[in-house]
Amino acid sequence: MLPAPTTRLRFREMTPADLDDMADLLGDPQVMEFYPATKSRDDAARWIAWNQDNYAAHGFGLWIIETHAGQFVGDCGLTWQDVNGVPMLEVGYHVRATFHGQGFATEAAAACRDFARAALDAAELVAIIHPDNIASERVAQKIGMTRRADDHGGAIAVRTVMGMTL
Ligand SMILES: CC(C)(COP(=O)(O)OP(=O)(O)OC[C@H]1O[C@@H](n2cnc3c(N)ncnc32)[C@H](O)[C@@H]1OP(=O)(O)O)[C@@H](O)C(=O)NCCC(=O)NCCS
């Protein structure tokens, strides 16, 4: 199952055929500004494999988001993440730098929120965000999240946990 298409975007599972686009996305210093480092082509291949494992295990993961004409926009979707030792359902999003600021992440994240509400048995949805990543925090706010806690478990010392009841 996939989130419903939105006005401008559709979702599909990522496959190894997406490696060029995913390596460009995750290798872009602007997109990875708030991550410990950019990702290599091998990292991007592992990212795709991780999501394919998630589709098989859970029925969801990060999906490719593309325009209705098939133009690659980025990825967005749902994963289980450890927040201070507790597994939590997270919505995540990465948008190609050339498409930033056009509302694509908000549109995709809202569709994932609605998918989680309709199809999954989860009480809460979170977004785990670097404290300086204002654009990401804004997307979380715009889909209805508020600041919940700090996460101390990841590679980044403290991350903001935004969340909402589903
Ligand atoms: C976070 C990200 C996905 C947002 O994608 P996007 O499609 O540009 O997001 P939207 O256009 O839907 O909304 C962005 C919001 O952030 C705001 N914003 C963007 N940069 C900002 C900044 N530096 N300071 C304040 N607000 C900012 C925009 O104005 C917009 O809010 P508004 O509608 O109230 O004006 C994109 O910046 C990205 O891919 N970043 C790199 C990957 C990443 O950090 N992902 C999140 C990991 S937690």
mmCIF file of C-alpha atoms and ligand atoms in Angstrom:
data_model
loop_
_atom_site.group_PDB
_atom_site.id
_atom_site.type_symbol
_atom_site.label_atom_id
_atom_site.label_comp_id
_atom_site.label_asym_id
_atom_site.label_seq_id
_atom_site.Cartn_x
_atom_site.Cartn_y
_atom_site.Cartn_z
ATOM 1 C CA MET A 1 0.000 0.000 0.000
ATOM 2 C CA LEU A 2 1.039 3.569 -0.671
ATOM 3 C CA PRO A 3 -0.088 7.016 0.489
ATOM 4 C CA ALA A 4 -2.700 8.494 -1.823
ATOM 5 C CA PRO A 5 -1.428 10.745 -4.605
ATOM 6 C CA THR A 6 -1.552 14.470 -3.852
ATOM 7 C CA THR A 7 -2.307 17.409 -6.128
ATOM 8 C CA ARG A 8 1.263 17.480 -7.469
ATOM 9 C CA LEU A 9 2.922 14.270 -6.255
ATOM 10 C CA ARG A 10 2.644 10.508 -6.341
ATOM 11 C CA PHE A 11 4.398 7.849 -4.243
ATOM 12 C CA ARG A 12 6.084 4.621 -5.312
ATOM 13 C CA GLU A 13 8.479 2.105 -3.775
ATOM 14 C CA MET A 14 12.164 2.794 -4.437
ATOM 15 C CA THR A 15 14.201 0.208 -6.349
ATOM 16 C CA PRO A 16 17.873 -0.152 -7.346
ATOM 17 C CA ALA A 17 16.904 1.650 -10.607
ATOM 18 C CA ASP A 18 16.594 4.818 -8.472
ATOM 19 C CA LEU A 19 20.262 4.722 -7.442
ATOM 20 C CA ASP A 20 21.378 7.668 -9.618
ATOM 21 C CA ASP A 21 18.618 9.941 -8.274
ATOM 22 C CA MET A 22 19.019 8.788 -4.669
ATOM 23 C CA ALA A 23 22.827 9.134 -4.786
ATOM 24 C CA ASP A 24 22.441 12.694 -6.142
ATOM 25 C CA LEU A 25 19.903 13.527 -3.431
ATOM 26 C CA LEU A 26 21.767 12.039 -0.461
ATOM 27 C CA GLY A 27 25.158 13.183 -1.794
ATOM 28 C CA ASP A 28 24.066 16.827 -1.997
ATOM 29 C CA PRO A 29 25.685 18.890 0.823
ATOM 30 C CA GLN A 30 22.665 21.226 0.872
ATOM 31 C CA VAL A 31 20.215 18.352 1.398
ATOM 32 C CA MET A 32 22.501 16.704 3.981
ATOM 33 C CA GLU A 33 23.381 19.928 5.838
ATOM 34 C CA PHE A 34 21.951 18.667 9.128
ATOM 35 C CA TYR A 35 23.278 15.104 8.863
ATOM 36 C CA PRO A 36 26.739 14.047 10.073
ATOM 37 C CA ALA A 37 27.938 13.731 6.432
ATOM 38 C CA THR A 38 26.781 13.414 2.854
ATOM 39 C CA LYS A 39 26.122 9.845 1.719
ATOM 40 C CA SER A 40 28.241 8.028 -0.861
ATOM 41 C CA ARG A 41 26.804 6.076 -3.819
ATOM 42 C CA ASP A 42 27.278 2.862 -1.791
ATOM 43 C CA ASP A 43 25.446 4.476 1.148
ATOM 44 C CA ALA A 44 22.606 5.391 -1.218
ATOM 45 C CA ALA A 45 22.427 1.764 -2.415
ATOM 46 C CA ARG A 46 22.221 0.672 1.243
ATOM 47 C CA TRP A 47 19.498 3.294 1.836
ATOM 48 C CA ILE A 48 17.437 1.763 -1.000
ATOM 49 C CA ALA A 49 18.013 -1.774 0.357
ATOM 50 C CA TRP A 50 17.025 -0.618 3.879
ATOM 51 C CA ASN A 51 13.757 0.772 2.521
ATOM 52 C CA GLN A 52 13.057 -2.373 0.498
ATOM 53 C CA ASP A 53 13.570 -4.372 3.718
ATOM 54 C CA ASN A 54 11.132 -2.020 5.468
ATOM 55 C CA TYR A 55 8.469 -2.486 2.754
ATOM 56 C CA ALA A 56 8.783 -6.264 3.193
ATOM 57 C CA ALA A 57 8.802 -6.216 6.996
ATOM 58 C CA HIS A 58 6.263 -3.448 7.722
ATOM 59 C CA GLY A 59 4.469 -2.572 4.489
ATOM 60 C CA PHE A 60 5.917 0.938 4.539
ATOM 61 C CA GLY A 61 9.201 2.806 4.364
ATOM 62 C CA LEU A 62 10.511 5.917 2.691
ATOM 63 C CA TRP A 63 8.974 6.080 -0.772
ATOM 64 C CA ILE A 64 10.071 7.929 -3.902
ATOM 65 C CA ILE A 65 8.048 11.100 -4.396
ATOM 66 C CA GLU A 66 7.719 12.240 -7.992
ATOM 67 C CA THR A 67 5.543 14.562 -10.021
ATOM 68 C CA HIS A 68 2.630 13.110 -11.951
ATOM 69 C CA ALA A 69 4.850 13.460 -15.033
ATOM 70 C CA GLY A 70 7.440 11.211 -13.340
ATOM 71 C CA GLN A 71 10.037 13.844 -12.371
ATOM 72 C CA PHE A 72 12.054 12.821 -9.295
ATOM 73 C CA VAL A 73 11.382 15.133 -6.317
ATOM 74 C CA GLY A 74 12.877 13.187 -3.388
ATOM 75 C CA ASP A 75 11.779 10.683 -0.782
ATOM 76 C CA CYS A 76 9.199 10.788 1.967
ATOM 77 C CA GLY A 77 7.652 8.151 4.142
ATOM 78 C CA LEU A 78 7.393 6.294 7.409
ATOM 79 C CA THR A 79 9.992 4.351 9.387
ATOM 80 C CA TRP A 80 10.345 3.021 12.905
ATOM 81 C CA GLN A 81 12.953 5.007 14.831
ATOM 82 C CA ASP A 82 14.363 4.604 18.320
ATOM 83 C CA VAL A 83 13.624 7.666 20.466
ATOM 84 C CA ASN A 84 15.346 7.424 23.824
ATOM 85 C CA GLY A 85 14.916 3.634 23.718
ATOM 86 C CA VAL A 86 11.269 3.661 22.574
ATOM 87 C CA PRO A 87 10.304 2.659 19.001
ATOM 88 C CA MET A 88 8.310 5.463 17.396
ATOM 89 C CA LEU A 89 6.752 5.879 13.954
ATOM 90 C CA GLU A 90 8.544 8.712 12.159
ATOM 91 C CA VAL A 91 7.686 10.658 9.041
ATOM 92 C CA GLY A 92 10.831 11.583 7.091
ATOM 93 C CA TYR A 93 11.410 13.712 3.994
ATOM 94 C CA HIS A 94 14.230 14.774 1.665
ATOM 95 C CA VAL A 95 13.549 17.052 -1.286
ATOM 96 C CA ARG A 96 15.941 17.893 -4.165
ATOM 97 C CA ALA A 97 17.441 21.320 -3.514
ATOM 98 C CA THR A 98 16.078 22.745 -6.782
ATOM 99 C CA PHE A 99 12.548 22.029 -5.510
ATOM 100 C CA HIS A 100 12.907 23.478 -2.005
ATOM 101 C CA GLY A 101 10.415 26.080 -0.824
ATOM 102 C CA GLN A 102 7.532 24.996 -3.074
ATOM 103 C CA GLY A 103 5.547 23.100 -0.444
ATOM 104 C CA PHE A 104 6.472 19.625 -1.724
ATOM 105 C CA ALA A 105 7.680 18.243 1.634
ATOM 106 C CA THR A 106 4.555 19.488 3.407
ATOM 107 C CA GLU A 107 2.296 17.996 0.719
ATOM 108 C CA ALA A 108 4.055 14.616 0.884
ATOM 109 C CA ALA A 109 4.331 14.501 4.686
ATOM 110 C CA ALA A 110 0.623 15.286 5.068
ATOM 111 C CA ALA A 111 -0.206 12.362 2.745
ATOM 112 C CA CYS A 112 2.012 10.072 4.883
ATOM 113 C CA ARG A 113 0.271 11.302 8.045
ATOM 114 C CA ASP A 114 -3.117 10.512 6.480
ATOM 115 C CA PHE A 115 -1.859 7.083 5.339
ATOM 116 C CA ALA A 116 -0.629 6.339 8.885
ATOM 117 C CA ARG A 117 -4.004 7.370 10.319
ATOM 118 C CA ALA A 118 -5.987 5.253 7.893
ATOM 119 C CA ALA A 119 -3.836 2.174 7.463
ATOM 120 C CA LEU A 120 -1.613 1.722 10.505
ATOM 121 C CA ASP A 121 -2.276 0.867 14.099
ATOM 122 C CA ALA A 122 -0.059 3.560 15.608
ATOM 123 C CA ALA A 123 -1.060 6.081 18.255
ATOM 124 C CA GLU A 124 1.547 8.688 17.523
ATOM 125 C CA LEU A 125 3.627 10.083 14.670
ATOM 126 C CA VAL A 126 6.905 11.928 15.249
ATOM 127 C CA ALA A 127 9.599 13.753 13.317
ATOM 128 C CA ILE A 128 13.119 13.723 14.738
ATOM 129 C CA ILE A 129 14.875 16.913 13.723
ATOM 130 C CA HIS A 130 18.258 18.590 14.146
ATOM 131 C CA PRO A 131 17.618 21.615 16.374
ATOM 132 C CA ASP A 132 18.887 24.036 13.675
ATOM 133 C CA ASN A 133 16.790 22.517 10.849
ATOM 134 C CA ILE A 134 14.082 25.175 10.791
ATOM 135 C CA ALA A 135 12.654 24.129 7.401
ATOM 136 C CA SER A 136 12.100 20.567 8.645
ATOM 137 C CA GLU A 137 10.568 21.784 11.910
ATOM 138 C CA ARG A 138 8.258 24.044 9.909
ATOM 139 C CA VAL A 139 7.087 21.104 7.758
ATOM 140 C CA ALA A 140 6.347 19.134 10.956
ATOM 141 C CA GLN A 141 4.377 22.079 12.360
ATOM 142 C CA LYS A 142 2.418 22.485 9.158
ATOM 143 C CA ILE A 143 1.193 18.885 9.278
ATOM 144 C CA GLY A 144 0.044 19.373 12.872
ATOM 145 C CA MET A 145 3.001 18.461 15.061
ATOM 146 C CA THR A 146 4.192 20.235 18.177
ATOM 147 C CA ARG A 147 7.464 20.037 20.052
ATOM 148 C CA ARG A 148 7.389 16.952 22.307
ATOM 149 C CA ALA A 149 10.851 16.185 23.688
ATOM 150 C CA ASP A 150 14.541 15.975 22.986
ATOM 151 C CA ASP A 151 16.119 12.747 21.725
ATOM 152 C CA HIS A 152 19.532 11.930 23.163
ATOM 153 C CA GLY A 153 20.057 8.588 21.435
ATOM 154 C CA GLY A 154 21.307 9.396 17.958
ATOM 155 C CA ALA A 155 24.561 10.338 16.241
ATOM 156 C CA ILE A 156 23.682 14.011 16.776
ATOM 157 C CA ALA A 157 23.942 14.992 20.461
ATOM 158 C CA VAL A 158 20.413 16.320 20.887
ATOM 159 C CA ARG A 159 17.598 16.171 18.356
ATOM 160 C CA THR A 160 14.196 17.781 18.632
ATOM 161 C CA VAL A 161 11.233 15.406 18.649
ATOM 162 C CA MET A 162 8.110 16.891 17.076
ATOM 163 C CA GLY A 163 4.981 14.792 17.411
ATOM 164 C CA MET A 164 1.236 14.420 17.099
ATOM 165 C CA THR A 165 -1.476 11.996 18.133
ATOM 166 C CA LEU A 166 -2.807 10.087 15.142
HETATM 167 C C1 LIG B 1 13.204 19.987 5.068
HETATM 168 C C2 LIG B 1 12.829 19.927 3.594
HETATM 169 C C3 LIG B 1 12.403 18.516 3.257
HETATM 170 C C4 LIG B 1 11.686 20.889 3.328
HETATM 171 O O1 LIG B 1 11.288 20.699 1.973
HETATM 172 P P1 LIG B 1 10.429 21.803 1.193
HETATM 173 O O2 LIG B 1 9.713 21.092 0.105
HETATM 174 O O3 LIG B 1 11.288 22.935 0.846
HETATM 175 O O4 LIG B 1 9.402 22.218 2.346
HETATM 176 P P2 LIG B 1 8.078 23.104 2.184
HETATM 177 O O5 LIG B 1 8.227 23.997 1.003
HETATM 178 O O6 LIG B 1 6.903 22.176 2.232
HETATM 179 O O7 LIG B 1 8.072 23.940 3.537
HETATM 180 C C5 LIG B 1 9.263 24.494 4.046
HETATM 181 C C6 LIG B 1 8.898 25.491 5.138
HETATM 182 O O8 LIG B 1 10.099 25.826 5.816
HETATM 183 C C7 LIG B 1 10.308 27.219 5.674
HETATM 184 N N1 LIG B 1 11.747 27.427 5.615
HETATM 185 C C8 LIG B 1 12.594 26.936 4.707
HETATM 186 N N2 LIG B 1 13.870 27.319 5.015
HETATM 187 C C9 LIG B 1 13.754 28.056 6.146
HETATM 188 C C10 LIG B 1 14.701 28.746 6.961
HETATM 189 N N3 LIG B 1 16.005 28.699 6.696
HETATM 190 N N4 LIG B 1 14.233 29.411 8.030
HETATM 191 C C11 LIG B 1 12.912 29.434 8.320
HETATM 192 N N5 LIG B 1 11.974 28.787 7.603
HETATM 193 C C12 LIG B 1 12.415 28.119 6.522
HETATM 194 C C13 LIG B 1 9.590 27.607 4.418
HETATM 195 O O9 LIG B 1 9.326 28.999 4.394
HETATM 196 C C14 LIG B 1 8.322 26.763 4.557
HETATM 197 O O10 LIG B 1 7.439 27.285 5.536
HETATM 198 P P3 LIG B 1 6.199 28.274 5.166
HETATM 199 O O11 LIG B 1 5.342 27.522 4.212
HETATM 200 O O12 LIG B 1 5.561 28.551 6.461
HETATM 201 O O13 LIG B 1 6.796 29.492 4.511
HETATM 202 C C15 LIG B 1 13.996 20.338 2.679
HETATM 203 O O14 LIG B 1 14.506 21.566 3.135
HETATM 204 C C16 LIG B 1 15.100 19.301 2.649
HETATM 205 O O15 LIG B 1 15.077 18.382 1.851
HETATM 206 N N6 LIG B 1 16.067 19.461 3.553
HETATM 207 C C17 LIG B 1 17.152 18.532 3.616
HETATM 208 C C18 LIG B 1 16.725 17.182 4.176
HETATM 209 C C19 LIG B 1 16.227 17.297 5.587
HETATM 210 O O16 LIG B 1 16.787 18.025 6.392
HETATM 211 N N7 LIG B 1 15.173 16.536 5.854
HETATM 212 C C20 LIG B 1 14.554 16.506 7.158
HETATM 213 C C21 LIG B 1 15.318 15.609 8.049
HETATM 214 S S1 LIG B 1 14.630 15.715 9.723
#
